Short mmCIF file of N, CA and C in Angstrom, two decimals:
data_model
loop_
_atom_site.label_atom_id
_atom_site.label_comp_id
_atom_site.label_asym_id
_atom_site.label_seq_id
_atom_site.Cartn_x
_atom_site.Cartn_y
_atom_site.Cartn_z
N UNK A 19 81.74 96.90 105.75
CA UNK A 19 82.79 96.01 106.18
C UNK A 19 82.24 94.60 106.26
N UNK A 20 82.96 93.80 105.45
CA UNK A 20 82.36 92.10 105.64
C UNK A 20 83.20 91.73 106.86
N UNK A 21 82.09 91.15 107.58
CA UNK A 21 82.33 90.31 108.39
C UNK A 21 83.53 89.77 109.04
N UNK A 22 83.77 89.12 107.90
CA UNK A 22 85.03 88.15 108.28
C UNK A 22 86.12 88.91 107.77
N UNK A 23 86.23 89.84 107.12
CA UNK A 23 87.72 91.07 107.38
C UNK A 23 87.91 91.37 108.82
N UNK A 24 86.93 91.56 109.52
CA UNK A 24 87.23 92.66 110.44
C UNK A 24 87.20 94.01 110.31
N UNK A 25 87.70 94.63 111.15
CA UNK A 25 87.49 96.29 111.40
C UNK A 25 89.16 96.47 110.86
N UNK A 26 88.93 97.39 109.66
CA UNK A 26 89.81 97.93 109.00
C UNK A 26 91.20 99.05 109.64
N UNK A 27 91.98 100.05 109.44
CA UNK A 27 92.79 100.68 110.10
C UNK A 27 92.31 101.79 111.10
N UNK A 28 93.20 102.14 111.83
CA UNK A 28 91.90 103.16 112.79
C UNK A 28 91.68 104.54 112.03
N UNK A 29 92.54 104.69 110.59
CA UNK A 29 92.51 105.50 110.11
C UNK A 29 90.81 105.75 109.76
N UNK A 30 90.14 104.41 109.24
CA UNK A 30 88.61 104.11 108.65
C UNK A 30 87.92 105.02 109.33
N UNK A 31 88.12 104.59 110.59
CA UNK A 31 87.04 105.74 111.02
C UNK A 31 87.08 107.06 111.00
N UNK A 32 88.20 107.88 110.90
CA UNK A 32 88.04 108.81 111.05
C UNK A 32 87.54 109.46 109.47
N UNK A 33 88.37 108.80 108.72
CA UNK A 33 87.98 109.35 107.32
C UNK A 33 86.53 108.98 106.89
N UNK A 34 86.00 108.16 107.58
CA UNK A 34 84.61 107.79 107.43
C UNK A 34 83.75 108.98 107.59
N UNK A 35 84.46 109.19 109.32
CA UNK A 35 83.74 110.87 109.59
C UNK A 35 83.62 112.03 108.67
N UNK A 36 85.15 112.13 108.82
CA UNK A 36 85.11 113.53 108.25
C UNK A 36 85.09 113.72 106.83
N UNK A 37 85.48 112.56 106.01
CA UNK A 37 84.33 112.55 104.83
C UNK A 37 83.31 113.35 104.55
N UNK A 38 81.95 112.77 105.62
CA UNK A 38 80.71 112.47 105.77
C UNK A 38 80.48 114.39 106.24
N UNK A 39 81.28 114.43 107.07
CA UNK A 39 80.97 115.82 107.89
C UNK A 39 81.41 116.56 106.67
N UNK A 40 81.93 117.03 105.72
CA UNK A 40 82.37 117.69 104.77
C UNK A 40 81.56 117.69 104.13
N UNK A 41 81.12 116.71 103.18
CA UNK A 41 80.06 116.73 102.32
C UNK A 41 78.67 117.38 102.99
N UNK A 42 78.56 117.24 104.02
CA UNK A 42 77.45 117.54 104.52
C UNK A 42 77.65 119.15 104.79
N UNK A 43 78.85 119.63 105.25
CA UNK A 43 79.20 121.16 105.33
C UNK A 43 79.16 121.64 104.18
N UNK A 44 79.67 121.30 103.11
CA UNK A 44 79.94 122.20 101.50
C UNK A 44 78.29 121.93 101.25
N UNK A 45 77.63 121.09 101.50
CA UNK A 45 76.41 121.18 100.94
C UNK A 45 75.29 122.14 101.62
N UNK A 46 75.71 122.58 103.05
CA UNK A 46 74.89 123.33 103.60
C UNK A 46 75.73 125.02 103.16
N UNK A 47 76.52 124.87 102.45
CA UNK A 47 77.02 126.29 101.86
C UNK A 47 76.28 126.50 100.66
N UNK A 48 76.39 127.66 100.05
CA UNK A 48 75.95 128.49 98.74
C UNK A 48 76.27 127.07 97.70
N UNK A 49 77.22 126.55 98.00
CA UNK A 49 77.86 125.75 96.76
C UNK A 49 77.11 124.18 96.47
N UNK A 50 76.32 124.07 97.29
CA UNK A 50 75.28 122.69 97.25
C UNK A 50 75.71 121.76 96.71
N UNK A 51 74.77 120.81 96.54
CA UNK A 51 75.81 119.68 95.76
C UNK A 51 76.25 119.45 94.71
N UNK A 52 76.70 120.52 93.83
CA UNK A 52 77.30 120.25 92.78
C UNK A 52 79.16 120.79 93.64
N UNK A 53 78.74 121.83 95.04
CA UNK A 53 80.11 121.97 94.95
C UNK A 53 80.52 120.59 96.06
N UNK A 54 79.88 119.65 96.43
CA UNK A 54 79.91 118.52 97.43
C UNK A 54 80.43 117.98 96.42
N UNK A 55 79.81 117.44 95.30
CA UNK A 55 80.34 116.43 93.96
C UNK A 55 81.65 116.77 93.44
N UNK A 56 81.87 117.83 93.57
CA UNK A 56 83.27 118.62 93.17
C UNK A 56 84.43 118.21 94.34
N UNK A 57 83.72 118.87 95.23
CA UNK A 57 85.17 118.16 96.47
C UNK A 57 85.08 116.85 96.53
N UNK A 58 84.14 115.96 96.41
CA UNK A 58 84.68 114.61 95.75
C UNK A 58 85.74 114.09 95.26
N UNK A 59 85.26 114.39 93.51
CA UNK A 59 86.15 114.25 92.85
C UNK A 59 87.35 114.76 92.85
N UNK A 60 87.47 115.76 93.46
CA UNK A 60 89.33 116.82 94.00
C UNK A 60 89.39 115.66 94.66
N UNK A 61 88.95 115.05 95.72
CA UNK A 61 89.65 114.20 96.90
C UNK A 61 90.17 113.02 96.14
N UNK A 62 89.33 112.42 95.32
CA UNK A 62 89.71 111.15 94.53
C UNK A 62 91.12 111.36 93.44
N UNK A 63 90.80 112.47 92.65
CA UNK A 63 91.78 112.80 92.04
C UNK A 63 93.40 112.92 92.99
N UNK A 64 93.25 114.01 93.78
CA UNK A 64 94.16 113.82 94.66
C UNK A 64 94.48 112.78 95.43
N UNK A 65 93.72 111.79 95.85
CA UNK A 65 94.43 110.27 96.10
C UNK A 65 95.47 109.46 95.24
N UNK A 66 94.82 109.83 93.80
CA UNK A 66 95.52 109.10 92.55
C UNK A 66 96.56 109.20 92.40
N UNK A 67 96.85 110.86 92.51
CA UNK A 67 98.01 111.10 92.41
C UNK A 67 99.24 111.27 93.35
N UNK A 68 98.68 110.66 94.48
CA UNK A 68 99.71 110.69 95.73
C UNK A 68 99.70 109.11 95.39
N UNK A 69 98.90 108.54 94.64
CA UNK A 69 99.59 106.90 95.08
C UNK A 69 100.57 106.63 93.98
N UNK A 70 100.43 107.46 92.95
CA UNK A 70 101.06 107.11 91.79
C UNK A 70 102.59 108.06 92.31
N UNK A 71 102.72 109.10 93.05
CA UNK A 71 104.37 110.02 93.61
C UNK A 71 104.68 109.06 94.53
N UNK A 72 104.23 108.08 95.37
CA UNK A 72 105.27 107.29 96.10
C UNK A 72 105.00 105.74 95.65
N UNK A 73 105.23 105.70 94.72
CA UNK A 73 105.41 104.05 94.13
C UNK A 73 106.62 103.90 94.57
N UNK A 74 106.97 102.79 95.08
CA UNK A 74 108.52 102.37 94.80
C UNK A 74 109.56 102.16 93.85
N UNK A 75 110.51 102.97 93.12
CA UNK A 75 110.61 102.46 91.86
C UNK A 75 111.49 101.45 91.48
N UNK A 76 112.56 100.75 92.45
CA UNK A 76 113.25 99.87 92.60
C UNK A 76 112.84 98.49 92.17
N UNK A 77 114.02 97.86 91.27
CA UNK A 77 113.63 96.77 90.56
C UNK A 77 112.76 95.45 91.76
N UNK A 78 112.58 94.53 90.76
CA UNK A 78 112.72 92.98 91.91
C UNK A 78 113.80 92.80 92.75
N UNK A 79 113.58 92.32 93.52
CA UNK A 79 114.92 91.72 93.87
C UNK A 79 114.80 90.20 93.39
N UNK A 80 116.44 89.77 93.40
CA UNK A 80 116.60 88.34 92.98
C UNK A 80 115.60 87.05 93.91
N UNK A 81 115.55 85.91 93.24
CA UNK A 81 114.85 84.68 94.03
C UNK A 81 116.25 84.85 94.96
N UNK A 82 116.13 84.13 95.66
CA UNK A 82 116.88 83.79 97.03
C UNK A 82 117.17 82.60 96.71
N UNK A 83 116.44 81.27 96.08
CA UNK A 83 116.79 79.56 95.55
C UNK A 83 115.64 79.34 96.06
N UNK A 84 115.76 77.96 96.63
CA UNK A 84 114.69 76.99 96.91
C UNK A 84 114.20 77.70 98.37
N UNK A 85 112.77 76.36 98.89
CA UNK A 85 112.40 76.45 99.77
C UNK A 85 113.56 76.09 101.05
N UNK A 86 114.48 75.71 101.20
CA UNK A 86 115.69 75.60 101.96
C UNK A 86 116.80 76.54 102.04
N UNK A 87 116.66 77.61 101.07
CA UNK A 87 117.65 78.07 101.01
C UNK A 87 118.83 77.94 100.44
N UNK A 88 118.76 77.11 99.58
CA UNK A 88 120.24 76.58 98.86
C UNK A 88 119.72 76.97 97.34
N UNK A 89 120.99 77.32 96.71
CA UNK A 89 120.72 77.74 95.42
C UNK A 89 120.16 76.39 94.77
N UNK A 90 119.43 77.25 93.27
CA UNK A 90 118.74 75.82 92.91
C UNK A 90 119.93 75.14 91.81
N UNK A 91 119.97 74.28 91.34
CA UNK A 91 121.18 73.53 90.63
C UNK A 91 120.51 73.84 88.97
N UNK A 92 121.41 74.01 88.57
CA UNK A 92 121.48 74.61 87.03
C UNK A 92 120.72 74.08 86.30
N UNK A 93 120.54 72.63 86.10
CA UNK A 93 120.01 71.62 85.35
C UNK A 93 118.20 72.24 85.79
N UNK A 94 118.14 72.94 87.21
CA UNK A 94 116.42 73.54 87.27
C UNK A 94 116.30 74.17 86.47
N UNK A 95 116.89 75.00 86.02
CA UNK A 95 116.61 76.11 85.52
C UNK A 95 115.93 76.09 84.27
#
């Protein structure tokens, strides 16, 4: 974390943890770290594809006009 961000959502930490605690459990199983490298990549993969099922799919919406709020006059355009 740089500095001048700050401390990220309180979600960070936890996924920081249990991340960390996982990899470290699958690796103390039969499945070592090739099956640690594996639940990895499942986790990443499965991120991808949950960000790509809730995209928004709804167009732009229109400008609104100027910085005042008044439509802009034709001749802007």
């Amino acid at each position: 974390m740089h500095p001048a961000v700050g401390p990220g959502p309180p979600g960070d930490a936890l996924g920081s943890f249990a991340g960390t605690y996982l990899v470290g459990w699958v690796r103390g199983t039969s499945l070592g770290d090739a099956g640690a490298f594996a639940m990895m990549a499942v986790g990443a993969l499965l991120s991808a594809a949950l960000t790509l099922a809730v995209r928004d799919p709804r167009p732009a919406a229109e400008p609104l006009g100027t910085v005042t709020g008044q439509p802009e006059p034709a001749e802007a355009r």
